[in-house]
N, CA and C of each residue as an Amber inpcrd file, in Angstrom:
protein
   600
 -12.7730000  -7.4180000   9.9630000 -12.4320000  -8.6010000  10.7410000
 -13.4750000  -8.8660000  11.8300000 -14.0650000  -7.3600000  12.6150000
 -15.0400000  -8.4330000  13.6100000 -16.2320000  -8.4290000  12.8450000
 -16.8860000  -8.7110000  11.9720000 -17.6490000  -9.4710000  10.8320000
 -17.3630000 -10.5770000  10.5580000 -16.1340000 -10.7490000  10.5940000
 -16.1630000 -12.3480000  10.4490000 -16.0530000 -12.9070000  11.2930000
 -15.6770000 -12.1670000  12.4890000 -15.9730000 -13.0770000  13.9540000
 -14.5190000 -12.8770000  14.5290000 -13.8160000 -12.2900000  14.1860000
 -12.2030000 -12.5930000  14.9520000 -12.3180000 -11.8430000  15.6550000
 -11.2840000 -11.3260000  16.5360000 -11.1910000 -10.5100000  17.3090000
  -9.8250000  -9.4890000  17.2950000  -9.2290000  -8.5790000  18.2670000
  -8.0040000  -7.9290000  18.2590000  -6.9350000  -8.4590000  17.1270000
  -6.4100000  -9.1970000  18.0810000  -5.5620000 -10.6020000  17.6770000
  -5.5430000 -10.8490000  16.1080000  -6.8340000 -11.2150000  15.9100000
  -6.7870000 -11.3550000  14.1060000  -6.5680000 -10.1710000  13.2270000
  -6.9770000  -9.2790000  14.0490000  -7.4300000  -8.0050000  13.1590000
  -5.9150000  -7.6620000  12.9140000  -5.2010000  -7.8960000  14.1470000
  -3.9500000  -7.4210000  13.7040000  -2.8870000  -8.1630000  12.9030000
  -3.1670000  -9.6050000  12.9320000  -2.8650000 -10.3280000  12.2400000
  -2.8220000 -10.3620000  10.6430000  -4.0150000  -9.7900000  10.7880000
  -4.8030000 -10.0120000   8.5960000  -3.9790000  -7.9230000   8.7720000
  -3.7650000  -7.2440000   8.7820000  -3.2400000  -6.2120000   8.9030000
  -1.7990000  -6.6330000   8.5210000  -0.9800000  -7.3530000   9.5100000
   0.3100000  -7.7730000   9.0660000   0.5900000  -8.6560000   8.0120000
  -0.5810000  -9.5050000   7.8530000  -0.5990000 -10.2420000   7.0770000
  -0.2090000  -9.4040000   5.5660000  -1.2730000  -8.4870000   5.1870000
  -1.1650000  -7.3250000   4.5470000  -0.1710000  -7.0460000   3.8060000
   0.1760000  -6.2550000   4.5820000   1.4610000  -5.2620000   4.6370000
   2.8090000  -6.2560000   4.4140000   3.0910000  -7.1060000   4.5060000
   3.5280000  -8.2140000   4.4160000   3.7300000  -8.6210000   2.9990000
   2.2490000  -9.2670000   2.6460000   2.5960000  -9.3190000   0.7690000
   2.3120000  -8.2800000   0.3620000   2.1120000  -7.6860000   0.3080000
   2.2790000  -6.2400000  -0.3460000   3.5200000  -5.7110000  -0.7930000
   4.6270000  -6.0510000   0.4210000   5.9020000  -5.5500000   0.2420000
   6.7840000  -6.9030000  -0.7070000   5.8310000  -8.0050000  -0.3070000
   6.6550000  -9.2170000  -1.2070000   5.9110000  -8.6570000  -2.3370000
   5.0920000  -8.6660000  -2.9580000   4.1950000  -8.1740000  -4.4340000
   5.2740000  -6.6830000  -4.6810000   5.6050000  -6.5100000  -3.8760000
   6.1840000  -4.8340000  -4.7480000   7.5070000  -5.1470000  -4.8690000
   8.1070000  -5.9380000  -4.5140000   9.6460000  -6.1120000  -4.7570000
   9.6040000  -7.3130000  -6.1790000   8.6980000  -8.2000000  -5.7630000
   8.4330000  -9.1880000  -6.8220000   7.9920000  -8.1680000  -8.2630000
   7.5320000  -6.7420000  -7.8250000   7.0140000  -6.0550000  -9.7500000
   8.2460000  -5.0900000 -10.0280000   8.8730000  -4.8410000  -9.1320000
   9.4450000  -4.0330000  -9.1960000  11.1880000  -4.5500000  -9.5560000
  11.3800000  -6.1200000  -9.5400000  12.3890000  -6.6700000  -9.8900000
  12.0690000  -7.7440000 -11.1320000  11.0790000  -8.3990000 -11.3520000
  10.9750000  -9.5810000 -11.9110000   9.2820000  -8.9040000 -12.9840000
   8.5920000  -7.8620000 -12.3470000   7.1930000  -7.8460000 -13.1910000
   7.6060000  -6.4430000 -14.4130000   6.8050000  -5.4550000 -14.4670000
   6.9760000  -3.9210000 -15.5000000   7.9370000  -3.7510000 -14.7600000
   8.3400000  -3.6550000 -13.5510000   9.7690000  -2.6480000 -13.0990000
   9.2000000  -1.3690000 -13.2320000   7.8640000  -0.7400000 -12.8420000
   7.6760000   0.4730000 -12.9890000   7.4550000   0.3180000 -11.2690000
   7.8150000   1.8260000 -11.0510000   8.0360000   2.3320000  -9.1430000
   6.7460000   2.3220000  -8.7860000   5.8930000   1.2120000  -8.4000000
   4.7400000   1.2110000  -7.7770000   4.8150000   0.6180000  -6.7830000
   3.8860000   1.0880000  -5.2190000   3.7730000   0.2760000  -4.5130000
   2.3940000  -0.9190000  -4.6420000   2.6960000  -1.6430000  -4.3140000
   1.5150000  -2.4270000  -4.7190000   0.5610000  -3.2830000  -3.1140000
  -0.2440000  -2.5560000  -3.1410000  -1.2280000  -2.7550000  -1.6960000
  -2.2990000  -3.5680000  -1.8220000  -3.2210000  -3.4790000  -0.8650000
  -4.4560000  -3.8780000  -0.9500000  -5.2310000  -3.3410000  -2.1680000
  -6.2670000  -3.3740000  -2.6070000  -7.4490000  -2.8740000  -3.0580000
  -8.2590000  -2.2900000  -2.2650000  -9.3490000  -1.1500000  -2.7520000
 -10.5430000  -0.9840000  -2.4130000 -11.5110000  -2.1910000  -3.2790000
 -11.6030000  -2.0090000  -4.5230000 -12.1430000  -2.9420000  -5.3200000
 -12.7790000  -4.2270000  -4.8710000 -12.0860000  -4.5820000  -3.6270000
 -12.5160000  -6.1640000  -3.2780000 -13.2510000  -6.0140000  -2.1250000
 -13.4270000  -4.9640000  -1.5710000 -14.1440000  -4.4000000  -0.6220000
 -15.9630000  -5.1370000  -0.9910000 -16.6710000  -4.5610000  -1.8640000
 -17.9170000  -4.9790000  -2.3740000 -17.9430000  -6.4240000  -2.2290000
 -17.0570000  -7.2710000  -3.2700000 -16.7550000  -8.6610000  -3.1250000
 -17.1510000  -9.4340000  -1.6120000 -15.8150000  -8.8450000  -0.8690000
 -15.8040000  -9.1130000   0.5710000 -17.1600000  -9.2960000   1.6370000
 -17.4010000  -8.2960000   1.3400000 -18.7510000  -7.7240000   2.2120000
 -19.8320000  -8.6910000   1.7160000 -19.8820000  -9.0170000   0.6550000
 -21.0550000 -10.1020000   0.1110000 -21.1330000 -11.6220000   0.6880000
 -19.5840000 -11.6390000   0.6670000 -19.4890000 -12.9100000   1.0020000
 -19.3990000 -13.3810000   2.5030000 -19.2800000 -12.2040000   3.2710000
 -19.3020000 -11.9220000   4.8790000 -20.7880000 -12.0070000   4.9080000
 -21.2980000 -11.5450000   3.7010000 -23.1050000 -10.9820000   5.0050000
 -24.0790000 -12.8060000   4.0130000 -23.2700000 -13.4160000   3.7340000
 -24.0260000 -14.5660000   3.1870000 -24.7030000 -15.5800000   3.8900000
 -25.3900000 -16.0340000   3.9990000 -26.5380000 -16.7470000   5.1310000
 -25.2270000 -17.8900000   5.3890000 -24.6660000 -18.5710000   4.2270000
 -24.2180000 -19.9590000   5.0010000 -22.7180000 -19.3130000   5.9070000
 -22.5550000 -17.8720000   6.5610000 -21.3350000 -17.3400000   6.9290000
 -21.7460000 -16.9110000   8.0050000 -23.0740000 -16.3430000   7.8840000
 -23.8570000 -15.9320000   8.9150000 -24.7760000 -16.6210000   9.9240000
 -24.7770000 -18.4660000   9.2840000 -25.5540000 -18.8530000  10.6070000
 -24.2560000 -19.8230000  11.0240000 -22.9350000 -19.5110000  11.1120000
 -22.2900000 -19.6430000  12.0860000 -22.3230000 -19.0370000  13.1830000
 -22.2060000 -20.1710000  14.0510000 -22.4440000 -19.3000000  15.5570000
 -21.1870000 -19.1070000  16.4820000 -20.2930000 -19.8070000  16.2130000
 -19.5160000 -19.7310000  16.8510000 -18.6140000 -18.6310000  16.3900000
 -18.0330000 -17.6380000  16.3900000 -17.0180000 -16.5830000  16.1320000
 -15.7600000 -17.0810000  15.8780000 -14.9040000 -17.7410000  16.3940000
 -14.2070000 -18.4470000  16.1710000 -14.3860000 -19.2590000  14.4560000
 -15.1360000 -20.2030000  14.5710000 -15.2380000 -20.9340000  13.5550000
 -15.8780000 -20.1920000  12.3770000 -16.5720000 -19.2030000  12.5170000
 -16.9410000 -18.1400000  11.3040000 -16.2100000 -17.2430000  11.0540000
 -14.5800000 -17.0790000  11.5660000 -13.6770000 -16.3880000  11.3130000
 -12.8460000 -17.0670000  10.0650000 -12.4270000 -18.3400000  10.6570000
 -12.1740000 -19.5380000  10.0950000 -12.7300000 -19.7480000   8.4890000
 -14.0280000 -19.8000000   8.3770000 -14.7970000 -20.0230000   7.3380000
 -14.4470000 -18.7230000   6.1870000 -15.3160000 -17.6870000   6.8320000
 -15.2130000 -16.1870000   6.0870000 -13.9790000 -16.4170000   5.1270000
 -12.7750000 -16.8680000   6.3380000 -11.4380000 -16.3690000   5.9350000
 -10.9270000 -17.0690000   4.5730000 -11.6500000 -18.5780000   4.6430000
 -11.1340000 -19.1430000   3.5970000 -11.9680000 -19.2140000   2.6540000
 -13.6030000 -18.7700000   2.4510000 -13.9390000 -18.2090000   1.3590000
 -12.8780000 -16.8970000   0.6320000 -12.7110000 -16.1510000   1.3760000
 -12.5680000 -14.7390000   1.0750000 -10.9880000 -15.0150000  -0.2550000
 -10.0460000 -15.9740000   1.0170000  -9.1050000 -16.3760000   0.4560000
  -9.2610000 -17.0710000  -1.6800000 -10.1260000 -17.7640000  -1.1250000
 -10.2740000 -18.9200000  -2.3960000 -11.1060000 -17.5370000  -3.1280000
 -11.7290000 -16.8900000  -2.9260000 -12.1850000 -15.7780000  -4.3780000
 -10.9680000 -14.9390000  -4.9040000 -10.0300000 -15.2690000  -3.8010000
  -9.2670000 -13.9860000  -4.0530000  -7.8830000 -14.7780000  -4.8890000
  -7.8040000 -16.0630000  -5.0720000  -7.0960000 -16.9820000  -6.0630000
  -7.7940000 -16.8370000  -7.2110000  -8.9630000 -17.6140000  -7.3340000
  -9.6700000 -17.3450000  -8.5170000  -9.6700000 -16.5060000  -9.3090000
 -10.2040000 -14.8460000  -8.0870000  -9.9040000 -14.2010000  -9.7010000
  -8.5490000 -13.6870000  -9.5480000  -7.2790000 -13.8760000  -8.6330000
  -6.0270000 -13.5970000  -9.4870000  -5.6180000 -14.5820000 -10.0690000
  -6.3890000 -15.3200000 -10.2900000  -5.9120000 -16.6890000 -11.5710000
  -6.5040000 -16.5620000 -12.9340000  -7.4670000 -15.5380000 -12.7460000
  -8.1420000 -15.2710000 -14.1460000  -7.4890000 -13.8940000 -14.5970000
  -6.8290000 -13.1400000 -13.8550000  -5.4840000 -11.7510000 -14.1050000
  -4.5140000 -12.6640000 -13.9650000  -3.7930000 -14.3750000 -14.5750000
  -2.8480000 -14.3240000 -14.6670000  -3.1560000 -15.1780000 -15.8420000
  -4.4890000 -15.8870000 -15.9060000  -4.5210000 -16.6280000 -17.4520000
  -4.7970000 -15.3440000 -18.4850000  -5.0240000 -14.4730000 -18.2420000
  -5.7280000 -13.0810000 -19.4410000  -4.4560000 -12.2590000 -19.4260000
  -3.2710000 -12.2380000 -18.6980000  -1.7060000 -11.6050000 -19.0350000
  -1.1340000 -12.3560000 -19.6270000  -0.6850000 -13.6610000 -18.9190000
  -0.3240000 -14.5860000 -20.1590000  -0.3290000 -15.0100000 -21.1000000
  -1.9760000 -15.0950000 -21.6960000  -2.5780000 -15.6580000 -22.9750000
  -2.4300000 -14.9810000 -24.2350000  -2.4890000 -13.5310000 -23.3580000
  -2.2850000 -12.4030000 -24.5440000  -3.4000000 -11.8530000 -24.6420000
  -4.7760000 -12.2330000 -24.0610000  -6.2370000 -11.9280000 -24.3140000
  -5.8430000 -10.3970000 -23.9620000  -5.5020000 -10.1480000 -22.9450000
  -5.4550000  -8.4740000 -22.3680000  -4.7790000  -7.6200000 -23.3700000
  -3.4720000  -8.0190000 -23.9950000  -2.9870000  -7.3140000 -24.9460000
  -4.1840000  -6.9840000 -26.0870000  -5.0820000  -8.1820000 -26.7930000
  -5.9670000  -7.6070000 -27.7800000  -7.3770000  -6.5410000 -26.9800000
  -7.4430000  -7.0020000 -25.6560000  -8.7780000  -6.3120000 -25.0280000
  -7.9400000  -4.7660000 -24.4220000  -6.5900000  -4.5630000 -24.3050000
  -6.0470000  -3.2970000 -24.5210000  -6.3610000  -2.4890000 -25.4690000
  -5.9650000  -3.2460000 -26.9820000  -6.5180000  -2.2310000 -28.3040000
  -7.5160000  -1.2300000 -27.9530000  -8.3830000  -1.6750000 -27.8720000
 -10.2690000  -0.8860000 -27.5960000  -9.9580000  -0.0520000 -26.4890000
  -9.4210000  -0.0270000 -25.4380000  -9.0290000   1.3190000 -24.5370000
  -7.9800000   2.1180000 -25.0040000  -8.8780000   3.2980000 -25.0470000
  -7.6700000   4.9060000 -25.4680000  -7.4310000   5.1040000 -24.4530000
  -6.6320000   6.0110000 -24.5660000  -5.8310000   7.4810000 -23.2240000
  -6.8970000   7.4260000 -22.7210000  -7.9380000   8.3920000 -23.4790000
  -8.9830000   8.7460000 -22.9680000  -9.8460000   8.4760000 -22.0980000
  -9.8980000   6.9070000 -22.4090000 -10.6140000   5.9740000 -21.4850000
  -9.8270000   5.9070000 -20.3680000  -8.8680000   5.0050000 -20.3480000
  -7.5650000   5.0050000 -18.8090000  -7.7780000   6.1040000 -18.4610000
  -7.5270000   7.2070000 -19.0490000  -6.9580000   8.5430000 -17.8820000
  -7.5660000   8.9530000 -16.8530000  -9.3670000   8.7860000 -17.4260000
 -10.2630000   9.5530000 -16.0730000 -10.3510000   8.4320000 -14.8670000
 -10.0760000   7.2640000 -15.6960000 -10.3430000   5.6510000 -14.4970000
  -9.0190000   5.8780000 -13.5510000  -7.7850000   6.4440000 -14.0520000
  -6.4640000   6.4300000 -13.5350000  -6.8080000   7.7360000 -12.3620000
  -7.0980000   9.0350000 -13.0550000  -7.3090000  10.2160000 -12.1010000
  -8.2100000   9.7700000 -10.9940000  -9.6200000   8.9540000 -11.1800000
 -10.4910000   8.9170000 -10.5340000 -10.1440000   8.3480000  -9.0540000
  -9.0180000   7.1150000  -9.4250000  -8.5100000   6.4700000  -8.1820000
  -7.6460000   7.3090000  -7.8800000  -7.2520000   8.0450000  -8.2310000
  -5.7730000   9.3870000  -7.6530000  -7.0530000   9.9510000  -6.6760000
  -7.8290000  10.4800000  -6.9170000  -8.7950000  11.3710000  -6.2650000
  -9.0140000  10.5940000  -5.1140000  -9.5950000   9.8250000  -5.0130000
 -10.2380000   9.0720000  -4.5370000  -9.6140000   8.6920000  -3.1910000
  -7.9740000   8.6770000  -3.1570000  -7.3370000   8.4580000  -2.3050000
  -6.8150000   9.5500000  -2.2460000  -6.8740000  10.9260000  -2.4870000
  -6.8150000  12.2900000  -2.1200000  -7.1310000  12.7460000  -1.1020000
  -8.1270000  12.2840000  -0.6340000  -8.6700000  12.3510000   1.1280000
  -7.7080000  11.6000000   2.1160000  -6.4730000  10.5800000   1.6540000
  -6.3990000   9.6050000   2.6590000  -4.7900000  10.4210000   3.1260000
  -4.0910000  11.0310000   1.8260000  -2.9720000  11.6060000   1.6490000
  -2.5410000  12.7140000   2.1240000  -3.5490000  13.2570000   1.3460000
  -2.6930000  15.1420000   2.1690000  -3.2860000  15.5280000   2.9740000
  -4.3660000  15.1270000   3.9690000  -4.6850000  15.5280000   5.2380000
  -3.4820000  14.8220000   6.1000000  -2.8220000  13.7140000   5.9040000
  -1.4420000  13.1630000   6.3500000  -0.6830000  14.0560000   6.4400000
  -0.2810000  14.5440000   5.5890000   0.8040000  15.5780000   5.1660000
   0.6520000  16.3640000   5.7780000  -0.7460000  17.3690000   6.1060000
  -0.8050000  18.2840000   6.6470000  -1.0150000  18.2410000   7.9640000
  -0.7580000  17.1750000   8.4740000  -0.9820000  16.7610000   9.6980000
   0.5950000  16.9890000  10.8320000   1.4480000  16.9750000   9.7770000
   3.1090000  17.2990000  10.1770000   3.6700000  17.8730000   9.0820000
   3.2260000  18.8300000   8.5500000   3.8310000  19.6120000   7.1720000
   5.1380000  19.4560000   7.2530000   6.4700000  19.5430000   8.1700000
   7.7580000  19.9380000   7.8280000   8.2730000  18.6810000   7.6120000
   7.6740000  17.1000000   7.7020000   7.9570000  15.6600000   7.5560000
   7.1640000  15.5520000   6.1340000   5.6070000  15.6510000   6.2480000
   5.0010000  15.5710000   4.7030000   5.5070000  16.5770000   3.3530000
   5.8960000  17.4990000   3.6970000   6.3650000  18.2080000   2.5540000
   7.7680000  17.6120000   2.3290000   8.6500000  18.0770000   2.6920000
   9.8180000  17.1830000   2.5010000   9.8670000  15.8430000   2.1840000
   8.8940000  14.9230000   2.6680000   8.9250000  13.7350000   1.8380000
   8.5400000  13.6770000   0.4490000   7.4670000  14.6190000  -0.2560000
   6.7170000  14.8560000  -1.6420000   7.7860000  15.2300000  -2.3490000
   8.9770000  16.1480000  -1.5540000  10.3390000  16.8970000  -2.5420000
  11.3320000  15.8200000  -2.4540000  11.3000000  15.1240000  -1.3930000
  12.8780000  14.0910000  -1.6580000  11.8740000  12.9310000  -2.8180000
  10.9600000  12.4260000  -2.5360000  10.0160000  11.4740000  -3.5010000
  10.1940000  12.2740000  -4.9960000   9.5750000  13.4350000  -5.1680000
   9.8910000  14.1100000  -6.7990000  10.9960000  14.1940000  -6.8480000
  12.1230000  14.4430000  -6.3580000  13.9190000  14.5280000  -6.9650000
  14.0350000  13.1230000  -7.2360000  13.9520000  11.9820000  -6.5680000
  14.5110000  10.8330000  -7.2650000  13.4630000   9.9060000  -7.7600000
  12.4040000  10.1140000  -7.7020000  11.7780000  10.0770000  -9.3430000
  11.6330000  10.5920000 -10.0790000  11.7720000  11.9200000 -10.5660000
  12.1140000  12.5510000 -11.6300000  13.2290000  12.9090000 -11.7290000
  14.0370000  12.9950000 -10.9030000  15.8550000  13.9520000 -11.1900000
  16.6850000  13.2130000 -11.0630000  16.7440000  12.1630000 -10.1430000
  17.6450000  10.8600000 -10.1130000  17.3060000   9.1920000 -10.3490000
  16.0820000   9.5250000 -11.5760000  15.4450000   8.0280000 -12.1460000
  17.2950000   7.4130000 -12.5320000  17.9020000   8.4060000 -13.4570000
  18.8270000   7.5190000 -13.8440000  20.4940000   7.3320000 -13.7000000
  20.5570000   7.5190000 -12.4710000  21.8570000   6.8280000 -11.8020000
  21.4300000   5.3410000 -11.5270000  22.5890000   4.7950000 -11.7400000
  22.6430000   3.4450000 -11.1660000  23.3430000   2.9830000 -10.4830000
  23.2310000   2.3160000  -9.2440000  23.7140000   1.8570000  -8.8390000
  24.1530000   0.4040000  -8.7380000  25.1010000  -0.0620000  -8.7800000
  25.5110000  -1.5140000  -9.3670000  24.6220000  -2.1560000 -10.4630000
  24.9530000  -1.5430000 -11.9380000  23.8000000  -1.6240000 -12.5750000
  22.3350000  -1.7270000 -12.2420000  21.9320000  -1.1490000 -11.5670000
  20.6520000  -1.4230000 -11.3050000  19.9670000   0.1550000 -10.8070000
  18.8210000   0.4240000 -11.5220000  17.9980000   1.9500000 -11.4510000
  17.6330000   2.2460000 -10.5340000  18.5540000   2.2810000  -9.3410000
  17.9770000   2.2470000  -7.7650000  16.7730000   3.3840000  -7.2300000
  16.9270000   4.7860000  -7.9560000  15.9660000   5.8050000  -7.9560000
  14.8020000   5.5830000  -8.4300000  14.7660000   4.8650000  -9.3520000
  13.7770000   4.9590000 -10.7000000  13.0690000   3.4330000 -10.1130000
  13.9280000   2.6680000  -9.4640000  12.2290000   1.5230000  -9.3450000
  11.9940000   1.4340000  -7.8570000  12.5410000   2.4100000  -6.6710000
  12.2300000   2.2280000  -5.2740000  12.2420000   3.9990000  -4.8980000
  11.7130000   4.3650000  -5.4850000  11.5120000   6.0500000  -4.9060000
  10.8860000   5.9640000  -3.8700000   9.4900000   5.3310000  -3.0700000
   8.9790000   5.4090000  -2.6340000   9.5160000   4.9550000  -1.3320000
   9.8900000   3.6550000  -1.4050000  10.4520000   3.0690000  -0.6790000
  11.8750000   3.8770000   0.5830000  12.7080000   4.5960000  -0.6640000
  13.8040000   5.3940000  -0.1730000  13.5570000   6.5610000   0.1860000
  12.6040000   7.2840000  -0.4680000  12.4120000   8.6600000   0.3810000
  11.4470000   8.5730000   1.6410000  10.9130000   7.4270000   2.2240000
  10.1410000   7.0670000   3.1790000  11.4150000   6.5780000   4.0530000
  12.2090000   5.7190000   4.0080000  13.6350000   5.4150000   4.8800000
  13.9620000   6.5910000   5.4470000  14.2240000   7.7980000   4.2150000
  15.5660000   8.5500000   4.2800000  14.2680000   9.7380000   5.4840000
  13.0650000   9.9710000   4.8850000  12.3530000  10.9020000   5.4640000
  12.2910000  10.5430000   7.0840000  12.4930000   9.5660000   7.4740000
  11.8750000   8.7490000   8.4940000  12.8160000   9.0330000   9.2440000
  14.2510000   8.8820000   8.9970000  15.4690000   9.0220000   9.6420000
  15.6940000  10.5590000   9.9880000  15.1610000  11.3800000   9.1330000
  14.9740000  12.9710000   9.1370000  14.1680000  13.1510000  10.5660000
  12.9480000  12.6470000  10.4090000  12.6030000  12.2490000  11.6410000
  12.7850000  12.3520000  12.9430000  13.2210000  10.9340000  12.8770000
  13.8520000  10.3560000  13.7150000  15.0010000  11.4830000  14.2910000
  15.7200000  11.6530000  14.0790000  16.7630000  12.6010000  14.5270000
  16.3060000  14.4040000  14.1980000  15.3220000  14.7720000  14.1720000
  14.3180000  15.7960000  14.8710000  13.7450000  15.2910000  16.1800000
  13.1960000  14.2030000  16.3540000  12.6370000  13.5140000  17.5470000
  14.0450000  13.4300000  18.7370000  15.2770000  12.8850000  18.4300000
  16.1130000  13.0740000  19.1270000  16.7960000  14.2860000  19.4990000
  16.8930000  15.4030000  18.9110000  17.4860000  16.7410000  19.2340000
  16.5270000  17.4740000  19.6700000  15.3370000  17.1470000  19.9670000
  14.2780000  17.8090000  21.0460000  13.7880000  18.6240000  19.8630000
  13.2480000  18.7200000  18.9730000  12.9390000  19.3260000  18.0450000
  10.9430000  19.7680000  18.1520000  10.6310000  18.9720000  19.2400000
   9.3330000  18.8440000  18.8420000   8.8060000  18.7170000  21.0040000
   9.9850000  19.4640000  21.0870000  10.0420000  19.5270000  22.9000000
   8.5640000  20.4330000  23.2560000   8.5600000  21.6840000  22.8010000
   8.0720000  22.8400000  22.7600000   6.5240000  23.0780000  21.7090000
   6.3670000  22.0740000  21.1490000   4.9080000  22.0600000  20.5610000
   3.8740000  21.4320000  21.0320000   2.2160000  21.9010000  20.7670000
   1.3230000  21.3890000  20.7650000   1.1310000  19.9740000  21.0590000
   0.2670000  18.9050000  21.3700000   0.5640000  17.6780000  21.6010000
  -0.1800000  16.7970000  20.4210000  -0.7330000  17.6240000  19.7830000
  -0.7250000  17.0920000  18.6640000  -0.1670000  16.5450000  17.4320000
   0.7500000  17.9370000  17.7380000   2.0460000  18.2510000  16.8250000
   2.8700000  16.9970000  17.3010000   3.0510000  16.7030000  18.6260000
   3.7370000  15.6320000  18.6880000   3.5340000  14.3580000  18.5430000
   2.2890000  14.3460000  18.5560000   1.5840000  13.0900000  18.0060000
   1.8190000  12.6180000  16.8140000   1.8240000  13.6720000  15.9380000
   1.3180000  12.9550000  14.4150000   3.5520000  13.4630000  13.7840000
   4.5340000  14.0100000  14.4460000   5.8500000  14.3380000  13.8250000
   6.8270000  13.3220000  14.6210000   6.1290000  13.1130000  15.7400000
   7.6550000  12.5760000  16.8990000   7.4370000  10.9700000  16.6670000
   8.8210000  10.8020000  16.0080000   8.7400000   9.0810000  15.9110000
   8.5130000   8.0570000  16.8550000   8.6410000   8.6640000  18.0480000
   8.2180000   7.6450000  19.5250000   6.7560000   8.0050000  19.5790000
   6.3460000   8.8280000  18.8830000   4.6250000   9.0780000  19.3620000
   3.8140000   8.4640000  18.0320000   4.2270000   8.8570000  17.0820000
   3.6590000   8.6880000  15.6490000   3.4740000   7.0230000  15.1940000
């Protein structure tokens, strides 16, 4: 964001902005798209994209910050229709189903692991940052995606398409009420930094 000229304000803005559809995109796949338990976020992928179109002369001899925030923003926007308009004419059409054929396991799996890895750095240094909140969330997350995918609740696979979602609530509230019974009175201030829900 201050590349394109905004400031605080925006930064926190395109942040909420974010997080925002993200959670509309994950309820929208997770009710109406596969119905498989994914959260669905940003990209890295558009990162390269982005950056090209930020460092481009007609973006860059704006002078005003303001108005090259403005600009950036609605290039960035309009690439980012385009090509999810070309991932919604190639699902629809059926083109992806025949350009599926030609990818094996083989192929997906290391592209699938590679992004697991990849965000391996961002994850369990988290975790290990408040082990008795990060571990317990990885065990309530594996029981009801794998042990309680299939209860339902009011017909509907409540384990099996919001795991993520619910063991982040339920962990949080775990939390939360460690933070209230003084649980975290007597540690390091680090420790309280990264476990105590008023600090964290």
């Amino acid at each position: 964001v201050p590349q394109m000229g905004g400031d605080d304000g925006d930064k926190a803005r395109v942040i909420q902005t974010l997080l925002f559809v993200a959670g509309i995109n994950t309820l929208l796949q997770t009710l109406f798209g596969t119905r498989l338990p994914t959260v669905i976020g940003g990209s890295y992928a558009f990162l390269i994209p982005i950056m090209t179109i930020l460092n481009s002369s007609s973006i860059q001899s704006i002078s005003d910050n303001r108005e090259r925030f403005h600009h950036s923003m609605r290039a960035v926007q309009g690439a980012l229709i385009a090509s999810s308009s070309l991932q919604i004419i190639l699902g629809y059409s059926g083109l992806w189903g025949i350009f599926s054929r030609f990818l094996s396991p083989l192929g997906a799996a290391p592209s699938i692991a590679l992004v697991g890895l990849g965000l391996f750095e961002l994850g369990f240094p988290g975790v290990a940052k408040c082990v008795e909140i990060g571990l317990l969330e990885l065990l309530v997350l594996g029981i009801f995606a794998l042990y309680l995918k299939h209860i339902k609740v009011r017909n509907l696979h409540l384990f099996e398409r919001y795991p993520v979602l619910l063991s982040v609530v339920i962990i949080w509230i775990f939390a939360y009420l460690l933070t209230l019974s003084g649980a975290y009175r007597h540690v390091p201030q680090k420790t309280k930094i990264h476990c105590r829900t008023d600090k964290a």
